[in-house]
Amino acid sequence: DVAGALHTGRSRNDMDHTIFKMVLRERANTWLTQANQLVATLISKATTERDTLIVAYTHGQPAQPTTFGHYLSAIIEVMLHDITRVQDARDLLNHCPMGAAAITTSGFPINREQVAQLLGFSQPKLNSYGCIASVDYITALYSALKLPMLHLGRVVQDLQFWSAFEVGQLYVPNSLVQISSIMPQKRNPVPIEHLRHLASISAGRCDAIVNTMHNTPFTDMNDSEGEVQQAGYAVFESSGRVLELLSAVLALSTVNEDRVAATTQAACITITELADTLVRQESLSFRQAHDIAAATARDVIERQVPLQEGFDRFVEAFKRTLHRQPSMSKTEFSHVVSARFFVSTRDRPGGPAPVALDHALSTYAAELSVIQERLEASLNRQRDAETMLARAFTTLERS
């Protein structure tokens, strides 16, 4: 069966696509290993930074306080989705084209199932025409590989912004910083720039491969072979560098807590919680609470003082709106507008409070474990196949 399938039941067509799938399978396995390691690094870092306050930005402006662990968890969630998409595309490589011959299989009694098993595939691809015409194993894989580069590229933009001197929220250690040849005061976090262009190059290479398949005939054609396959291999090299370099940068970088505190105060980013507390404790409408909070924020921003020093203006705004004294004391006011209280009250699923974040991180760790087991199953099947193939050829030689 093995000899017959490898001789009478094959042609250049199915042989080429089989080889391409086997090569892509190896490269996809390596990529998935790198991606899983990045997520493991992110989970570890997010756990360590669970309580580290940062300023969350929207529309390029300081918005609300959260934690570095909460931010990293958002990246983890997206990466888990991206890895799953790549794994699904990787599974398309497990369908063996061998035995399809030129188009229609063979009149000889070949055993396609056995050949697929011996080459480490899960099963033969069912339709022989599709074995040489369907290039979805290419388009699906490179489409899936593009998304993490696009998504991580957005994270890289944040790292660039956060590490800028004017923001200073993220501290990149000296080991990852380049000093200017003529300006000794400069700290250029060049790995972040490398991450940005490598992610963009990788996404562009994915587009090039997928677009090459556009408007090609649904049959065997050189457009999916040779130079195109070779060009696609560069995606794994450049995107793999993104995964490994980002792991290093995030693992070693830290939050500048003094700058976070300064921005938190200067931009009044905890003011939303003041309005929320007024709604809960004073039974105000949010419109009333928002107006009182807005008046308080305008006062402290104009005077360039911390929000904690806005109690008197808060009382004035409250009395003007409600014609009564607030029940909130000055001490309670100071506590309510603190960043730590802001985070602690957001304990619903998905929030940055410790109880919510701990649950999320344990969920992500469990999901990563399932993904890793799925990868290990594929690797084990290939290792077993190599052993069976060696034994099969030994049997042939002795017969």
JSON list of N, CA, C and O in Angstrom, two decimals, residues 38-39 42-43 45-47 49-50 54 56-57 66-83 85 147-148 151-152 154-156 158 162 246 250 349-352 356-361 364 367:
[
{"chain": "A", "resi": 38, "resn": "LEU", "atom": "N", "xyz": [4.46, 33.97, 24.43]},
{"chain": "A", "resi": 38, "resn": "LEU", "atom": "CA", "xyz": [4.12, 35.38, 24.64]},
{"chain": "A", "resi": 38, "resn": "LEU", "atom": "C", "xyz": [2.94, 35.50, 25.59]},
{"chain": "A", "resi": 38, "resn": "LEU", "atom": "O", "xyz": [2.96, 36.33, 26.52]},
{"chain": "A", "resi": 39, "resn": "VAL", "atom": "N", "xyz": [1.91, 34.70, 25.39]},
{"chain": "A", "resi": 39, "resn": "VAL", "atom": "CA", "xyz": [0.74, 34.76, 26.26]},
{"chain": "A", "resi": 39, "resn": "VAL", "atom": "C", "xyz": [1.12, 34.36, 27.69]},
{"chain": "A", "resi": 39, "resn": "VAL", "atom": "O", "xyz": [0.66, 34.97, 28.66]},
{"chain": "A", "resi": 42, "resn": "LEU", "atom": "N", "xyz": [2.71, 37.28, 29.21]},
{"chain": "A", "resi": 42, "resn": "LEU", "atom": "CA", "xyz": [1.70, 38.30, 29.51]},
{"chain": "A", "resi": 42, "resn": "LEU", "atom": "C", "xyz": [0.91, 37.95, 30.77]},
{"chain": "A", "resi": 42, "resn": "LEU", "atom": "O", "xyz": [0.63, 38.83, 31.60]},
{"chain": "A", "resi": 43, "resn": "ILE", "atom": "N", "xyz": [0.55, 36.68, 30.92]},
{"chain": "A", "resi": 43, "resn": "ILE", "atom": "CA", "xyz": [-0.19, 36.27, 32.12]},
{"chain": "A", "resi": 43, "resn": "ILE", "atom": "C", "xyz": [0.67, 36.47, 33.36]},
{"chain": "A", "resi": 43, "resn": "ILE", "atom": "O", "xyz": [0.20, 36.97, 34.40]},
{"chain": "A", "resi": 45, "resn": "LYS", "atom": "N", "xyz": [3.21, 38.58, 33.72]},
{"chain": "A", "resi": 45, "resn": "LYS", "atom": "CA", "xyz": [3.40, 40.01, 33.93]},
{"chain": "A", "resi": 45, "resn": "LYS", "atom": "C", "xyz": [2.12, 40.65, 34.47]},
{"chain": "A", "resi": 45, "resn": "LYS", "atom": "O", "xyz": [2.17, 41.50, 35.38]},
{"chain": "A", "resi": 46, "resn": "ALA", "atom": "N", "xyz": [0.98, 40.27, 33.92]},
{"chain": "A", "resi": 46, "resn": "ALA", "atom": "CA", "xyz": [-0.30, 40.83, 34.39]},
{"chain": "A", "resi": 46, "resn": "ALA", "atom": "C", "xyz": [-0.57, 40.47, 35.84]},
{"chain": "A", "resi": 46, "resn": "ALA", "atom": "O", "xyz": [-1.12, 41.27, 36.61]},
{"chain": "A", "resi": 47, "resn": "THR", "atom": "N", "xyz": [-0.17, 39.27, 36.23]},
{"chain": "A", "resi": 47, "resn": "THR", "atom": "CA", "xyz": [-0.33, 38.84, 37.63]},
{"chain": "A", "resi": 47, "resn": "THR", "atom": "C", "xyz": [0.54, 39.70, 38.54]},
{"chain": "A", "resi": 47, "resn": "THR", "atom": "O", "xyz": [0.09, 40.16, 39.60]},
{"chain": "A", "resi": 49, "resn": "GLU", "atom": "N", "xyz": [1.65, 42.68, 37.90]},
{"chain": "A", "resi": 49, "resn": "GLU", "atom": "CA", "xyz": [1.23, 44.09, 37.82]},
{"chain": "A", "resi": 49, "resn": "GLU", "atom": "C", "xyz": [-0.27, 44.26, 38.07]},
{"chain": "A", "resi": 49, "resn": "GLU", "atom": "O", "xyz": [-0.87, 45.25, 37.66]},
{"chain": "A", "resi": 50, "resn": "ARG", "atom": "N", "xyz": [-0.86, 43.32, 38.76]},
{"chain": "A", "resi": 50, "resn": "ARG", "atom": "CA", "xyz": [-2.31, 43.36, 39.00]},
{"chain": "A", "resi": 50, "resn": "ARG", "atom": "C", "xyz": [-2.76, 44.65, 39.65]},
{"chain": "A", "resi": 50, "resn": "ARG", "atom": "O", "xyz": [-3.81, 45.21, 39.32]},
{"chain": "A", "resi": 54, "resn": "ILE", "atom": "N", "xyz": [-2.20, 52.61, 36.28]},
{"chain": "A", "resi": 54, "resn": "ILE", "atom": "CA", "xyz": [-1.79, 53.34, 35.09]},
{"chain": "A", "resi": 54, "resn": "ILE", "atom": "C", "xyz": [-2.93, 54.28, 34.69]},
{"chain": "A", "resi": 54, "resn": "ILE", "atom": "O", "xyz": [-4.04, 54.19, 35.21]},
{"chain": "A", "resi": 56, "resn": "ALA", "atom": "N", "xyz": [-5.38, 55.13, 31.75]},
{"chain": "A", "resi": 56, "resn": "ALA", "atom": "CA", "xyz": [-5.94, 54.63, 30.50]},
{"chain": "A", "resi": 56, "resn": "ALA", "atom": "C", "xyz": [-6.31, 55.83, 29.62]},
{"chain": "A", "resi": 56, "resn": "ALA", "atom": "O", "xyz": [-6.92, 56.78, 30.10]},
{"chain": "A", "resi": 57, "resn": "TYR", "atom": "N", "xyz": [-5.91, 55.75, 28.36]},
{"chain": "A", "resi": 57, "resn": "TYR", "atom": "CA", "xyz": [-6.16, 56.84, 27.42]},
{"chain": "A", "resi": 57, "resn": "TYR", "atom": "C", "xyz": [-7.26, 56.47, 26.44]},
{"chain": "A", "resi": 57, "resn": "TYR", "atom": "O", "xyz": [-7.36, 55.32, 26.00]},
{"chain": "A", "resi": 66, "resn": "THR", "atom": "N", "xyz": [-6.73, 52.71, 35.58]},
{"chain": "A", "resi": 66, "resn": "THR", "atom": "CA", "xyz": [-6.91, 51.26, 35.62]},
{"chain": "A", "resi": 66, "resn": "THR", "atom": "C", "xyz": [-5.57, 50.69, 36.09]},
{"chain": "A", "resi": 66, "resn": "THR", "atom": "O", "xyz": [-4.77, 51.42, 36.68]},
{"chain": "A", "resi": 67, "resn": "THR", "atom": "N", "xyz": [-5.33, 49.41, 35.85]},
{"chain": "A", "resi": 67, "resn": "THR", "atom": "CA", "xyz": [-4.04, 48.83, 36.24]},
{"chain": "A", "resi": 67, "resn": "THR", "atom": "C", "xyz": [-3.33, 48.27, 35.02]},
{"chain": "A", "resi": 67, "resn": "THR", "atom": "O", "xyz": [-3.95, 47.96, 34.00]},
{"chain": "A", "resi": 68, "resn": "PHE", "atom": "N", "xyz": [-2.02, 48.16, 35.15]},
{"chain": "A", "resi": 68, "resn": "PHE", "atom": "CA", "xyz": [-1.22, 47.59, 34.07]},
{"chain": "A", "resi": 68, "resn": "PHE", "atom": "C", "xyz": [-1.65, 46.15, 33.81]},
{"chain": "A", "resi": 68, "resn": "PHE", "atom": "O", "xyz": [-1.71, 45.69, 32.67]},
{"chain": "A", "resi": 69, "resn": "GLY", "atom": "N", "xyz": [-1.98, 45.44, 34.90]},
{"chain": "A", "resi": 69, "resn": "GLY", "atom": "CA", "xyz": [-2.46, 44.07, 34.73]},
{"chain": "A", "resi": 69, "resn": "GLY", "atom": "C", "xyz": [-3.74, 44.00, 33.94]},
{"chain": "A", "resi": 69, "resn": "GLY", "atom": "O", "xyz": [-3.94, 43.10, 33.12]},
{"chain": "A", "resi": 70, "resn": "HIS", "atom": "N", "xyz": [-4.64, 44.97, 34.15]},
{"chain": "A", "resi": 70, "resn": "HIS", "atom": "CA", "xyz": [-5.91, 45.02, 33.41]},
{"chain": "A", "resi": 70, "resn": "HIS", "atom": "C", "xyz": [-5.64, 45.27, 31.93]},
{"chain": "A", "resi": 70, "resn": "HIS", "atom": "O", "xyz": [-6.26, 44.64, 31.05]},
{"chain": "A", "resi": 71, "resn": "TYR", "atom": "N", "xyz": [-4.73, 46.18, 31.63]},
{"chain": "A", "resi": 71, "resn": "TYR", "atom": "CA", "xyz": [-4.37, 46.47, 30.24]},
{"chain": "A", "resi": 71, "resn": "TYR", "atom": "C", "xyz": [-3.76, 45.23, 29.57]},
{"chain": "A", "resi": 71, "resn": "TYR", "atom": "O", "xyz": [-4.16, 44.86, 28.46]},
{"chain": "A", "resi": 72, "resn": "LEU", "atom": "N", "xyz": [-2.82, 44.60, 30.25]},
{"chain": "A", "resi": 72, "resn": "LEU", "atom": "CA", "xyz": [-2.18, 43.41, 29.68]},
{"chain": "A", "resi": 72, "resn": "LEU", "atom": "C", "xyz": [-3.18, 42.29, 29.46]},
{"chain": "A", "resi": 72, "resn": "LEU", "atom": "O", "xyz": [-3.07, 41.52, 28.49]},
{"chain": "A", "resi": 73, "resn": "SER", "atom": "N", "xyz": [-4.18, 42.20, 30.34]},
{"chain": "A", "resi": 73, "resn": "SER", "atom": "CA", "xyz": [-5.20, 41.16, 30.19]},
{"chain": "A", "resi": 73, "resn": "SER", "atom": "C", "xyz": [-6.01, 41.34, 28.91]},
{"chain": "A", "resi": 73, "resn": "SER", "atom": "O", "xyz": [-6.46, 40.36, 28.30]},
{"chain": "A", "resi": 74, "resn": "ALA", "atom": "N", "xyz": [-6.21, 42.59, 28.51]},
{"chain": "A", "resi": 74, "resn": "ALA", "atom": "CA", "xyz": [-6.91, 42.84, 27.25]},
{"chain": "A", "resi": 74, "resn": "ALA", "atom": "C", "xyz": [-6.11, 42.30, 26.08]},
{"chain": "A", "resi": 74, "resn": "ALA", "atom": "O", "xyz": [-6.67, 41.74, 25.12]},
{"chain": "A", "resi": 75, "resn": "ILE", "atom": "N", "xyz": [-4.79, 42.45, 26.14]},
{"chain": "A", "resi": 75, "resn": "ILE", "atom": "CA", "xyz": [-3.93, 41.90, 25.09]},
{"chain": "A", "resi": 75, "resn": "ILE", "atom": "C", "xyz": [-3.99, 40.38, 25.09]},
{"chain": "A", "resi": 75, "resn": "ILE", "atom": "O", "xyz": [-4.07, 39.74, 24.04]},
{"chain": "A", "resi": 76, "resn": "ILE", "atom": "N", "xyz": [-3.96, 39.79, 26.29]},
{"chain": "A", "resi": 76, "resn": "ILE", "atom": "CA", "xyz": [-4.05, 38.33, 26.41]},
{"chain": "A", "resi": 76, "resn": "ILE", "atom": "C", "xyz": [-5.31, 37.81, 25.74]},
{"chain": "A", "resi": 76, "resn": "ILE", "atom": "O", "xyz": [-5.28, 36.82, 24.99]},
{"chain": "A", "resi": 77, "resn": "GLU", "atom": "N", "xyz": [-6.42, 38.46, 26.01]},
{"chain": "A", "resi": 77, "resn": "GLU", "atom": "CA", "xyz": [-7.71, 38.00, 25.47]},
{"chain": "A", "resi": 77, "resn": "GLU", "atom": "C", "xyz": [-7.69, 38.01, 23.94]},
{"chain": "A", "resi": 77, "resn": "GLU", "atom": "O", "xyz": [-8.14, 37.04, 23.30]},
{"chain": "A", "resi": 78, "resn": "VAL", "atom": "N", "xyz": [-7.17, 39.08, 23.36]},
{"chain": "A", "resi": 78, "resn": "VAL", "atom": "CA", "xyz": [-7.09, 39.16, 21.89]},
{"chain": "A", "resi": 78, "resn": "VAL", "atom": "C", "xyz": [-6.14, 38.10, 21.36]},
{"chain": "A", "resi": 78, "resn": "VAL", "atom": "O", "xyz": [-6.42, 37.42, 20.35]},
{"chain": "A", "resi": 79, "resn": "MET", "atom": "N", "xyz": [-4.98, 37.94, 22.01]},
{"chain": "A", "resi": 79, "resn": "MET", "atom": "CA", "xyz": [-3.99, 36.96, 21.54]},
{"chain": "A", "resi": 79, "resn": "MET", "atom": "C", "xyz": [-4.53, 35.53, 21.59]},
{"chain": "A", "resi": 79, "resn": "MET", "atom": "O", "xyz": [-4.24, 34.72, 20.70]},
{"chain": "A", "resi": 80, "resn": "LEU", "atom": "N", "xyz": [-5.31, 35.22, 22.62]},
{"chain": "A", "resi": 80, "resn": "LEU", "atom": "CA", "xyz": [-5.90, 33.87, 22.69]},
{"chain": "A", "resi": 80, "resn": "LEU", "atom": "C", "xyz": [-6.83, 33.63, 21.50]},
{"chain": "A", "resi": 80, "resn": "LEU", "atom": "O", "xyz": [-6.86, 32.53, 20.93]},
{"chain": "A", "resi": 81, "resn": "HIS", "atom": "N", "xyz": [-7.59, 34.67, 21.13]},
{"chain": "A", "resi": 81, "resn": "HIS", "atom": "CA", "xyz": [-8.45, 34.54, 19.95]},
{"chain": "A", "resi": 81, "resn": "HIS", "atom": "C", "xyz": [-7.60, 34.37, 18.68]},
{"chain": "A", "resi": 81, "resn": "HIS", "atom": "O", "xyz": [-7.91, 33.55, 17.82]},
{"chain": "A", "resi": 82, "resn": "ASP", "atom": "N", "xyz": [-6.54, 35.16, 18.59]},
{"chain": "A", "resi": 82, "resn": "ASP", "atom": "CA", "xyz": [-5.68, 35.08, 17.41]},
{"chain": "A", "resi": 82, "resn": "ASP", "atom": "C", "xyz": [-5.02, 33.72, 17.29]},
{"chain": "A", "resi": 82, "resn": "ASP", "atom": "O", "xyz": [-4.94, 33.14, 16.20]},
{"chain": "A", "resi": 83, "resn": "ILE", "atom": "N", "xyz": [-4.52, 33.21, 18.41]},
{"chain": "A", "resi": 83, "resn": "ILE", "atom": "CA", "xyz": [-3.86, 31.89, 18.38]},
{"chain": "A", "resi": 83, "resn": "ILE", "atom": "C", "xyz": [-4.85, 30.81, 17.98]},
{"chain": "A", "resi": 83, "resn": "ILE", "atom": "O", "xyz": [-4.51, 29.90, 17.21]},
{"chain": "A", "resi": 85, "resn": "ARG", "atom": "N", "xyz": [-7.40, 31.15, 16.03]},
{"chain": "A", "resi": 85, "resn": "ARG", "atom": "CA", "xyz": [-7.61, 31.25, 14.58]},
{"chain": "A", "resi": 85, "resn": "ARG", "atom": "C", "xyz": [-6.44, 30.63, 13.81]},
{"chain": "A", "resi": 85, "resn": "ARG", "atom": "O", "xyz": [-6.64, 29.94, 12.80]},
{"chain": "A", "resi": 147, "resn": "LEU", "atom": "N", "xyz": [-3.70, 38.81, 11.44]},
{"chain": "A", "resi": 147, "resn": "LEU", "atom": "CA", "xyz": [-4.45, 39.47, 12.51]},
{"chain": "A", "resi": 147, "resn": "LEU", "atom": "C", "xyz": [-3.63, 39.74, 13.77]},
{"chain": "A", "resi": 147, "resn": "LEU", "atom": "O", "xyz": [-3.71, 40.85, 14.32]},
{"chain": "A", "resi": 148, "resn": "PRO", "atom": "N", "xyz": [-2.86, 38.79, 14.29]},
{"chain": "A", "resi": 148, "resn": "PRO", "atom": "CA", "xyz": [-2.06, 39.14, 15.48]},
{"chain": "A", "resi": 148, "resn": "PRO", "atom": "C", "xyz": [-1.04, 40.24, 15.22]},
{"chain": "A", "resi": 148, "resn": "PRO", "atom": "O", "xyz": [-0.73, 41.01, 16.13]},
{"chain": "A", "resi": 151, "resn": "HIS", "atom": "N", "xyz": [-3.12, 43.39, 15.38]},
{"chain": "A", "resi": 151, "resn": "HIS", "atom": "CA", "xyz": [-3.54, 43.68, 16.75]},
{"chain": "A", "resi": 151, "resn": "HIS", "atom": "C", "xyz": [-2.37, 44.08, 17.64]},
{"chain": "A", "resi": 151, "resn": "HIS", "atom": "O", "xyz": [-2.47, 45.03, 18.42]},
{"chain": "A", "resi": 152, "resn": "LEU", "atom": "N", "xyz": [-1.26, 43.36, 17.54]},
{"chain": "A", "resi": 152, "resn": "LEU", "atom": "CA", "xyz": [-0.10, 43.70, 18.36]},
{"chain": "A", "resi": 152, "resn": "LEU", "atom": "C", "xyz": [0.52, 45.02, 17.92]},
{"chain": "A", "resi": 152, "resn": "LEU", "atom": "O", "xyz": [1.12, 45.73, 18.74]},
{"chain": "A", "resi": 154, "resn": "ARG", "atom": "N", "xyz": [-1.06, 47.65, 17.28]},
{"chain": "A", "resi": 154, "resn": "ARG", "atom": "CA", "xyz": [-1.77, 48.68, 18.04]},
{"chain": "A", "resi": 154, "resn": "ARG", "atom": "C", "xyz": [-1.21, 48.78, 19.47]},
{"chain": "A", "resi": 154, "resn": "ARG", "atom": "O", "xyz": [-1.10, 49.88, 20.03]},
{"chain": "A", "resi": 155, "resn": "VAL", "atom": "N", "xyz": [-0.86, 47.65, 20.04]},
{"chain": "A", "resi": 155, "resn": "VAL", "atom": "CA", "xyz": [-0.24, 47.66, 21.36]},
{"chain": "A", "resi": 155, "resn": "VAL", "atom": "C", "xyz": [1.11, 48.36, 21.30]},
{"chain": "A", "resi": 155, "resn": "VAL", "atom": "O", "xyz": [1.47, 49.15, 22.19]},
{"chain": "A", "resi": 156, "resn": "VAL", "atom": "N", "xyz": [1.86, 48.08, 20.25]},
{"chain": "A", "resi": 156, "resn": "VAL", "atom": "CA", "xyz": [3.17, 48.72, 20.07]},
{"chain": "A", "resi": 156, "resn": "VAL", "atom": "C", "xyz": [3.02, 50.24, 20.02]},
{"chain": "A", "resi": 156, "resn": "VAL", "atom": "O", "xyz": [3.85, 50.98, 20.57]},
{"chain": "A", "resi": 158, "resn": "ASP", "atom": "N", "xyz": [0.83, 52.00, 21.59]},
{"chain": "A", "resi": 158, "resn": "ASP", "atom": "CA", "xyz": [0.66, 52.43, 22.98]},
{"chain": "A", "resi": 158, "resn": "ASP", "atom": "C", "xyz": [2.01, 52.48, 23.70]},
{"chain": "A", "resi": 158, "resn": "ASP", "atom": "O", "xyz": [2.30, 53.43, 24.44]},
{"chain": "A", "resi": 162, "resn": "TRP", "atom": "N", "xyz": [3.39, 55.70, 25.50]},
{"chain": "A", "resi": 162, "resn": "TRP", "atom": "CA", "xyz": [3.60, 55.69, 26.94]},
{"chain": "A", "resi": 162, "resn": "TRP", "atom": "C", "xyz": [5.05, 55.97, 27.33]},
{"chain": "A", "resi": 162, "resn": "TRP", "atom": "O", "xyz": [5.31, 56.52, 28.40]},
{"chain": "A", "resi": 246, "resn": "LEU", "atom": "N", "xyz": [8.51, 41.23, 21.64]},
{"chain": "A", "resi": 246, "resn": "LEU", "atom": "CA", "xyz": [7.48, 41.81, 22.49]},
{"chain": "A", "resi": 246, "resn": "LEU", "atom": "C", "xyz": [7.48, 41.15, 23.87]},
{"chain": "A", "resi": 246, "resn": "LEU", "atom": "O", "xyz": [7.28, 41.81, 24.89]},
{"chain": "A", "resi": 250, "resn": "LEU", "atom": "N", "xyz": [7.96, 43.59, 27.15]},
{"chain": "A", "resi": 250, "resn": "LEU", "atom": "CA", "xyz": [6.92, 43.67, 28.18]},
{"chain": "A", "resi": 250, "resn": "LEU", "atom": "C", "xyz": [7.40, 43.07, 29.50]},
{"chain": "A", "resi": 250, "resn": "LEU", "atom": "O", "xyz": [7.05, 43.56, 30.58]},
{"chain": "A", "resi": 349, "resn": "PRO", "atom": "N", "xyz": [-17.33, 41.49, 36.35]},
{"chain": "A", "resi": 349, "resn": "PRO", "atom": "CA", "xyz": [-16.54, 40.72, 35.38]},
{"chain": "A", "resi": 349, "resn": "PRO", "atom": "C", "xyz": [-15.98, 41.63, 34.28]},
{"chain": "A", "resi": 349, "resn": "PRO", "atom": "O", "xyz": [-16.70, 42.41, 33.68]},
{"chain": "A", "resi": 350, "resn": "GLY", "atom": "N", "xyz": [-14.67, 41.52, 34.08]},
{"chain": "A", "resi": 350, "resn": "GLY", "atom": "CA", "xyz": [-14.02, 42.35, 33.07]},
{"chain": "A", "resi": 350, "resn": "GLY", "atom": "C", "xyz": [-13.38, 43.59, 33.64]},
{"chain": "A", "resi": 350, "resn": "GLY", "atom": "O", "xyz": [-12.64, 44.29, 32.93]},
{"chain": "A", "resi": 351, "resn": "GLY", "atom": "N", "xyz": [-13.66, 43.90, 34.91]},
{"chain": "A", "resi": 351, "resn": "GLY", "atom": "CA", "xyz": [-13.12, 45.11, 35.51]},
{"chain": "A", "resi": 351, "resn": "GLY", "atom": "C", "xyz": [-11.71, 44.94, 36.03]},
{"chain": "A", "resi": 351, "resn": "GLY", "atom": "O", "xyz": [-11.17, 43.83, 36.07]},
{"chain": "A", "resi": 352, "resn": "PRO", "atom": "N", "xyz": [-11.08, 46.05, 36.47]},
{"chain": "A", "resi": 352, "resn": "PRO", "atom": "CA", "xyz": [-9.69, 46.00, 36.94]},
{"chain": "A", "resi": 352, "resn": "PRO", "atom": "C", "xyz": [-9.52, 45.68, 38.42]},
{"chain": "A", "resi": 352, "resn": "PRO", "atom": "O", "xyz": [-8.39, 45.51, 38.88]},
{"chain": "A", "resi": 356, "resn": "ALA", "atom": "N", "xyz": [-12.01, 40.67, 40.16]},
{"chain": "A", "resi": 356, "resn": "ALA", "atom": "CA", "xyz": [-12.38, 40.46, 38.76]},
{"chain": "A", "resi": 356, "resn": "ALA", "atom": "C", "xyz": [-11.18, 40.08, 37.92]},
{"chain": "A", "resi": 356, "resn": "ALA", "atom": "O", "xyz": [-11.25, 39.19, 37.06]},
{"chain": "A", "resi": 357, "resn": "LEU", "atom": "N", "xyz": [-10.06, 40.73, 38.17]},
{"chain": "A", "resi": 357, "resn": "LEU", "atom": "CA", "xyz": [-8.86, 40.47, 37.37]},
{"chain": "A", "resi": 357, "resn": "LEU", "atom": "C", "xyz": [-8.27, 39.11, 37.67]},
{"chain": "A", "resi": 357, "resn": "LEU", "atom": "O", "xyz": [-7.82, 38.40, 36.77]},
{"chain": "A", "resi": 358, "resn": "ASP", "atom": "N", "xyz": [-8.30, 38.70, 38.94]},
{"chain": "A", "resi": 358, "resn": "ASP", "atom": "CA", "xyz": [-7.81, 37.36, 39.29]},
{"chain": "A", "resi": 358, "resn": "ASP", "atom": "C", "xyz": [-8.61, 36.28, 38.57]},
{"chain": "A", "resi": 358, "resn": "ASP", "atom": "O", "xyz": [-8.04, 35.30, 38.07]},
{"chain": "A", "resi": 359, "resn": "HIS", "atom": "N", "xyz": [-9.92, 36.46, 38.53]},
{"chain": "A", "resi": 359, "resn": "HIS", "atom": "CA", "xyz": [-10.77, 35.49, 37.83]},
{"chain": "A", "resi": 359, "resn": "HIS", "atom": "C", "xyz": [-10.44, 35.45, 36.34]},
{"chain": "A", "resi": 359, "resn": "HIS", "atom": "O", "xyz": [-10.34, 34.37, 35.74]},
{"chain": "A", "resi": 360, "resn": "ALA", "atom": "N", "xyz": [-10.25, 36.62, 35.75]},
{"chain": "A", "resi": 360, "resn": "ALA", "atom": "CA", "xyz": [-9.93, 36.68, 34.33]},
{"chain": "A", "resi": 360, "resn": "ALA", "atom": "C", "xyz": [-8.61, 35.99, 34.03]},
{"chain": "A", "resi": 360, "resn": "ALA", "atom": "O", "xyz": [-8.49, 35.19, 33.08]},
{"chain": "A", "resi": 361, "resn": "LEU", "atom": "N", "xyz": [-7.60, 36.26, 34.85]},
{"chain": "A", "resi": 361, "resn": "LEU", "atom": "CA", "xyz": [-6.27, 35.67, 34.61]},
{"chain": "A", "resi": 361, "resn": "LEU", "atom": "C", "xyz": [-6.28, 34.15, 34.76]},
{"chain": "A", "resi": 361, "resn": "LEU", "atom": "O", "xyz": [-5.62, 33.44, 34.01]},
{"chain": "A", "resi": 364, "resn": "TYR", "atom": "N", "xyz": [-7.84, 32.84, 31.60]},
{"chain": "A", "resi": 364, "resn": "TYR", "atom": "CA", "xyz": [-6.90, 32.89, 30.48]},
{"chain": "A", "resi": 364, "resn": "TYR", "atom": "C", "xyz": [-5.85, 31.78, 30.59]},
{"chain": "A", "resi": 364, "resn": "TYR", "atom": "O", "xyz": [-5.48, 31.17, 29.59]},
{"chain": "A", "resi": 367, "resn": "GLU", "atom": "N", "xyz": [-7.42, 28.61, 29.43]},
{"chain": "A", "resi": 367, "resn": "GLU", "atom": "CA", "xyz": [-7.56, 28.60, 27.97]},
{"chain": "A", "resi": 367, "resn": "GLU", "atom": "C", "xyz": [-6.23, 28.34, 27.29]},
{"chain": "A", "resi": 367, "resn": "GLU", "atom": "O", "xyz": [-6.15, 27.59, 26.30]}
]
